[in-house]
Amino acid sequence: MFQRMIDDVRESTGTALRLTSLAAAAAIALFVMIAFLCAAAFVFVLQRYGPVEACLAGAVIFFLVTLIAAGCYMARKNEVKARAEQAAKEAARSTKSAAQTVLADPMLLAVGLQVVRAIGVKRLIPILAVGGLALGFMMSRGASASDDEAEAPAE
């Protein structure tokens, strides 16, 4: 059984490595193609209009490429941020529903009443106050940590 799992991991790793190699080769070929297209455009403008205009045309082309890349980056950044906010909302909803389910359990309520009877209300109030403070601190630390994690991938 373990040998089969090892073989599956080895096969999937080999497949991923081959696909990554093919993607890298395609990226290098695309880069070389773009370089030759830029060189051809430069030579064409150089022969037609002169060296200054050729340099300016090349600068404009790369400026447009930069603007497109920046637009894609900003769109992706906003998408990641929206997904993180949506995930945080869903996590908060699931936490609330889990807490509501636990508090609505009749067995838990019966146990709680027995604890109150055994300890006494006068001794239980300070314990609950300290527990509430600790829960509040934990929730505030968890919220700040999740905000930091949500912002980290977007940078």
PDB file of C-alpha atoms in Angstrom:
ATOM      1  CA  MET A   1       0.000   0.000   0.000  1.00  0.00           C
ATOM      2  CA  PHE A   2       2.810   2.430   0.902  1.00  0.00           C
ATOM      3  CA  GLN A   3       4.688   1.450  -2.235  1.00  0.00           C
ATOM      4  CA  ARG A   4       1.629   2.331  -4.289  1.00  0.00           C
ATOM      5  CA  MET A   5       1.384   5.735  -2.613  1.00  0.00           C
ATOM      6  CA  ILE A   6       5.080   6.343  -3.241  1.00  0.00           C
ATOM      7  CA  ASP A   7       4.657   5.355  -6.895  1.00  0.00           C
ATOM      8  CA  ASP A   8       1.675   7.717  -7.223  1.00  0.00           C
ATOM      9  CA  VAL A   9       3.664  10.582  -5.699  1.00  0.00           C
ATOM     10  CA  ARG A  10       6.644   9.817  -7.926  1.00  0.00           C
ATOM     11  CA  GLU A  11       4.434   9.721 -11.031  1.00  0.00           C
ATOM     12  CA  SER A  12       2.634  12.960 -10.180  1.00  0.00           C
ATOM     13  CA  THR A  13       5.952  14.658  -9.400  1.00  0.00           C
ATOM     14  CA  GLY A  14       7.378  13.513 -12.732  1.00  0.00           C
ATOM     15  CA  THR A  15       4.310  14.764 -14.569  1.00  0.00           C
ATOM     16  CA  ALA A  16       4.474  18.128 -12.798  1.00  0.00           C
ATOM     17  CA  LEU A  17       8.174  18.436 -13.616  1.00  0.00           C
ATOM     18  CA  ARG A  18       7.587  17.674 -17.302  1.00  0.00           C
ATOM     19  CA  LEU A  19       4.729  20.181 -17.487  1.00  0.00           C
ATOM     20  CA  THR A  20       6.842  22.828 -15.756  1.00  0.00           C
ATOM     21  CA  SER A  21       9.687  22.198 -18.202  1.00  0.00           C
ATOM     22  CA  LEU A  22       7.337  22.571 -21.155  1.00  0.00           C
ATOM     23  CA  ALA A  23       5.894  25.781 -19.724  1.00  0.00           C
ATOM     24  CA  ALA A  24       9.400  27.188 -19.190  1.00  0.00           C
ATOM     25  CA  ALA A  25      10.380  26.309 -22.774  1.00  0.00           C
ATOM     26  CA  ALA A  26       7.219  27.979 -24.081  1.00  0.00           C
ATOM     27  CA  ALA A  27       7.929  31.097 -21.988  1.00  0.00           C
ATOM     28  CA  ILE A  28      11.485  31.331 -23.315  1.00  0.00           C
ATOM     29  CA  ALA A  29      10.266  30.894 -26.906  1.00  0.00           C
ATOM     30  CA  LEU A  30       7.642  33.592 -26.357  1.00  0.00           C
ATOM     31  CA  PHE A  31      10.287  35.964 -24.974  1.00  0.00           C
ATOM     32  CA  VAL A  32      12.581  35.392 -27.983  1.00  0.00           C
ATOM     33  CA  MET A  33       9.656  35.896 -30.386  1.00  0.00           C
ATOM     34  CA  ILE A  34       8.712  39.189 -28.729  1.00  0.00           C
ATOM     35  CA  ALA A  35      12.352  40.319 -28.838  1.00  0.00           C
ATOM     36  CA  PHE A  36      12.528  39.653 -32.603  1.00  0.00           C
ATOM     37  CA  LEU A  37       9.206  41.419 -33.184  1.00  0.00           C
ATOM     38  CA  CYS A  38      10.456  44.447 -31.284  1.00  0.00           C
ATOM     39  CA  ALA A  39      13.699  44.411 -33.258  1.00  0.00           C
ATOM     40  CA  ALA A  40      11.766  44.179 -36.533  1.00  0.00           C
ATOM     41  CA  ALA A  41       9.492  47.058 -35.549  1.00  0.00           C
ATOM     42  CA  PHE A  42      12.507  49.124 -34.516  1.00  0.00           C
ATOM     43  CA  VAL A  43      14.315  48.503 -37.807  1.00  0.00           C
ATOM     44  CA  PHE A  44      11.152  49.267 -39.801  1.00  0.00           C
ATOM     45  CA  VAL A  45      10.585  52.600 -38.044  1.00  0.00           C
ATOM     46  CA  LEU A  46      14.331  53.360 -38.203  1.00  0.00           C
ATOM     47  CA  GLN A  47      14.384  52.959 -42.008  1.00  0.00           C
ATOM     48  CA  ARG A  48      11.171  54.931 -42.511  1.00  0.00           C
ATOM     49  CA  TYR A  49      11.466  57.818 -40.056  1.00  0.00           C
ATOM     50  CA  GLY A  50      14.881  57.835 -38.373  1.00  0.00           C
ATOM     51  CA  PRO A  51      16.591  56.839 -35.146  1.00  0.00           C
ATOM     52  CA  VAL A  52      14.815  59.251 -32.776  1.00  0.00           C
ATOM     53  CA  GLU A  53      11.363  58.218 -33.937  1.00  0.00           C
ATOM     54  CA  ALA A  54      12.329  54.529 -33.765  1.00  0.00           C
ATOM     55  CA  CYS A  55      13.438  54.886 -30.141  1.00  0.00           C
ATOM     56  CA  LEU A  56      10.274  56.799 -29.278  1.00  0.00           C
ATOM     57  CA  ALA A  57       8.107  54.150 -30.961  1.00  0.00           C
ATOM     58  CA  GLY A  58       9.858  51.420 -28.966  1.00  0.00           C
ATOM     59  CA  ALA A  59       9.361  53.388 -25.759  1.00  0.00           C
ATOM     60  CA  VAL A  60       5.645  53.840 -26.502  1.00  0.00           C
ATOM     61  CA  ILE A  61       5.195  50.140 -27.199  1.00  0.00           C
ATOM     62  CA  PHE A  62       6.870  49.136 -23.935  1.00  0.00           C
ATOM     63  CA  PHE A  63       4.920  51.818 -22.055  1.00  0.00           C
ATOM     64  CA  LEU A  64       1.667  50.325 -23.367  1.00  0.00           C
ATOM     65  CA  VAL A  65       2.800  46.839 -22.333  1.00  0.00           C
ATOM     66  CA  THR A  66       3.624  48.201 -18.870  1.00  0.00           C
ATOM     67  CA  LEU A  67       0.181  49.806 -18.575  1.00  0.00           C
ATOM     68  CA  ILE A  68      -1.517  46.546 -19.551  1.00  0.00           C
ATOM     69  CA  ALA A  69       0.577  44.579 -17.037  1.00  0.00           C
ATOM     70  CA  ALA A  70      -0.172  47.121 -14.278  1.00  0.00           C
ATOM     71  CA  GLY A  71      -3.898  46.933 -15.069  1.00  0.00           C
ATOM     72  CA  CYS A  72      -3.824  43.132 -14.876  1.00  0.00           C
ATOM     73  CA  TYR A  73      -1.912  43.332 -11.587  1.00  0.00           C
ATOM     74  CA  MET A  74      -4.430  45.741 -10.051  1.00  0.00           C
ATOM     75  CA  ALA A  75      -7.377  43.630 -11.218  1.00  0.00           C
ATOM     76  CA  ARG A  76      -5.801  40.490  -9.765  1.00  0.00           C
ATOM     77  CA  LYS A  77      -4.997  42.283  -6.503  1.00  0.00           C
ATOM     78  CA  ASN A  78      -8.612  43.447  -6.152  1.00  0.00           C
ATOM     79  CA  GLU A  79      -9.868  39.949  -6.954  1.00  0.00           C
ATOM     80  CA  VAL A  80      -7.655  38.384  -4.282  1.00  0.00           C
ATOM     81  CA  LYS A  81      -8.780  40.996  -1.761  1.00  0.00           C
ATOM     82  CA  ALA A  82     -12.450  40.366  -2.568  1.00  0.00           C
ATOM     83  CA  ARG A  83     -11.952  36.604  -2.219  1.00  0.00           C
ATOM     84  CA  ALA A  84     -10.225  37.070   1.136  1.00  0.00           C
ATOM     85  CA  GLU A  85     -13.068  39.254   2.399  1.00  0.00           C
ATOM     86  CA  GLN A  86     -15.634  36.725   1.176  1.00  0.00           C
ATOM     87  CA  ALA A  87     -13.755  33.888   2.868  1.00  0.00           C
ATOM     88  CA  ALA A  88     -13.595  35.874   6.111  1.00  0.00           C
ATOM     89  CA  LYS A  89     -17.349  36.510   5.966  1.00  0.00           C
ATOM     90  CA  GLU A  90     -18.054  32.835   5.325  1.00  0.00           C
ATOM     91  CA  ALA A  91     -15.757  31.826   8.187  1.00  0.00           C
ATOM     92  CA  ALA A  92     -17.531  34.248  10.515  1.00  0.00           C
ATOM     93  CA  ARG A  93     -20.920  32.872   9.445  1.00  0.00           C
ATOM     94  CA  SER A  94     -19.841  29.277   9.984  1.00  0.00           C
ATOM     95  CA  THR A  95     -18.377  30.163  13.392  1.00  0.00           C
ATOM     96  CA  LYS A  96     -21.605  31.859  14.430  1.00  0.00           C
ATOM     97  CA  SER A  97     -23.724  28.955  13.233  1.00  0.00           C
ATOM     98  CA  ALA A  98     -21.471  26.457  15.048  1.00  0.00           C
ATOM     99  CA  ALA A  99     -21.743  28.480  18.262  1.00  0.00           C
ATOM    100  CA  GLN A 100     -25.525  28.688  17.886  1.00  0.00           C
ATOM    101  CA  THR A 101     -25.718  24.938  17.353  1.00  0.00           C
ATOM    102  CA  VAL A 102     -23.640  24.258  20.454  1.00  0.00           C
ATOM    103  CA  LEU A 103     -25.634  26.656  22.610  1.00  0.00           C
ATOM    104  CA  ALA A 104     -28.925  25.208  21.394  1.00  0.00           C
ATOM    105  CA  ASP A 105     -27.933  21.683  22.464  1.00  0.00           C
ATOM    106  CA  PRO A 106     -30.195  20.574  25.366  1.00  0.00           C
ATOM    107  CA  MET A 107     -27.467  18.373  26.875  1.00  0.00           C
ATOM    108  CA  LEU A 108     -25.090  21.311  27.063  1.00  0.00           C
ATOM    109  CA  LEU A 109     -27.733  23.441  28.757  1.00  0.00           C
ATOM    110  CA  ALA A 110     -28.432  20.688  31.290  1.00  0.00           C
ATOM    111  CA  VAL A 111     -24.719  20.340  32.066  1.00  0.00           C
ATOM    112  CA  GLY A 112     -24.444  24.122  32.419  1.00  0.00           C
ATOM    113  CA  LEU A 113     -27.304  24.201  34.901  1.00  0.00           C
ATOM    114  CA  GLN A 114     -25.709  21.400  36.921  1.00  0.00           C
ATOM    115  CA  VAL A 115     -22.393  23.307  36.997  1.00  0.00           C
ATOM    116  CA  VAL A 116     -24.188  26.453  38.197  1.00  0.00           C
ATOM    117  CA  ARG A 117     -25.916  24.456  40.950  1.00  0.00           C
ATOM    118  CA  ALA A 118     -22.676  22.745  42.008  1.00  0.00           C
ATOM    119  CA  ILE A 119     -20.446  25.842  42.051  1.00  0.00           C
ATOM    120  CA  GLY A 120     -22.973  28.456  43.012  1.00  0.00           C
ATOM    121  CA  VAL A 121     -23.932  31.695  41.310  1.00  0.00           C
ATOM    122  CA  LYS A 122     -21.805  33.929  43.557  1.00  0.00           C
ATOM    123  CA  ARG A 123     -18.599  32.035  42.741  1.00  0.00           C
ATOM    124  CA  LEU A 124     -19.486  31.560  39.082  1.00  0.00           C
ATOM    125  CA  ILE A 125     -19.869  35.272  38.202  1.00  0.00           C
ATOM    126  CA  PRO A 126     -16.143  36.184  38.629  1.00  0.00           C
ATOM    127  CA  ILE A 127     -15.121  33.026  36.736  1.00  0.00           C
ATOM    128  CA  LEU A 128     -17.407  33.939  33.834  1.00  0.00           C
ATOM    129  CA  ALA A 129     -16.116  37.555  33.856  1.00  0.00           C
ATOM    130  CA  VAL A 130     -12.491  36.424  33.572  1.00  0.00           C
ATOM    131  CA  GLY A 131     -13.439  33.886  30.903  1.00  0.00           C
ATOM    132  CA  GLY A 132     -15.290  36.595  28.936  1.00  0.00           C
ATOM    133  CA  LEU A 133     -12.260  38.891  29.064  1.00  0.00           C
ATOM    134  CA  ALA A 134      -9.977  36.098  27.896  1.00  0.00           C
ATOM    135  CA  LEU A 135     -12.378  35.253  25.064  1.00  0.00           C
ATOM    136  CA  GLY A 136     -12.512  38.921  24.045  1.00  0.00           C
ATOM    137  CA  PHE A 137      -8.721  39.151  23.916  1.00  0.00           C
ATOM    138  CA  MET A 138      -8.493  35.943  21.894  1.00  0.00           C
ATOM    139  CA  MET A 139     -11.118  37.146  19.419  1.00  0.00           C
ATOM    140  CA  SER A 140      -9.392  40.519  18.939  1.00  0.00           C
ATOM    141  CA  ARG A 141      -5.997  38.857  18.403  1.00  0.00           C
ATOM    142  CA  GLY A 142      -7.544  36.370  15.963  1.00  0.00           C
ATOM    143  CA  ALA A 143      -9.238  39.176  14.020  1.00  0.00           C
ATOM    144  CA  SER A 144      -6.014  41.192  13.716  1.00  0.00           C
ATOM    145  CA  ALA A 145      -4.048  38.090  12.683  1.00  0.00           C
ATOM    146  CA  SER A 146      -6.627  37.196  10.006  1.00  0.00           C
ATOM    147  CA  ASP A 147      -6.529  40.782   8.696  1.00  0.00           C
ATOM    148  CA  ASP A 148      -2.745  40.548   8.384  1.00  0.00           C
ATOM    149  CA  GLU A 149      -3.024  37.200   6.583  1.00  0.00           C
ATOM    150  CA  ALA A 150      -5.686  38.545   4.225  1.00  0.00           C
ATOM    151  CA  GLU A 151      -3.477  41.494   3.257  1.00  0.00           C
ATOM    152  CA  ALA A 152      -0.279  39.489   2.813  1.00  0.00           C
ATOM    153  CA  PRO A 153      -1.162  37.655  -0.469  1.00  0.00           C
ATOM    154  CA  ALA A 154      -2.496  40.820  -2.054  1.00  0.00           C
ATOM    155  CA  GLU A 155       0.897  42.569  -1.979  1.00  0.00           C
TER     156      GLU A 155
END
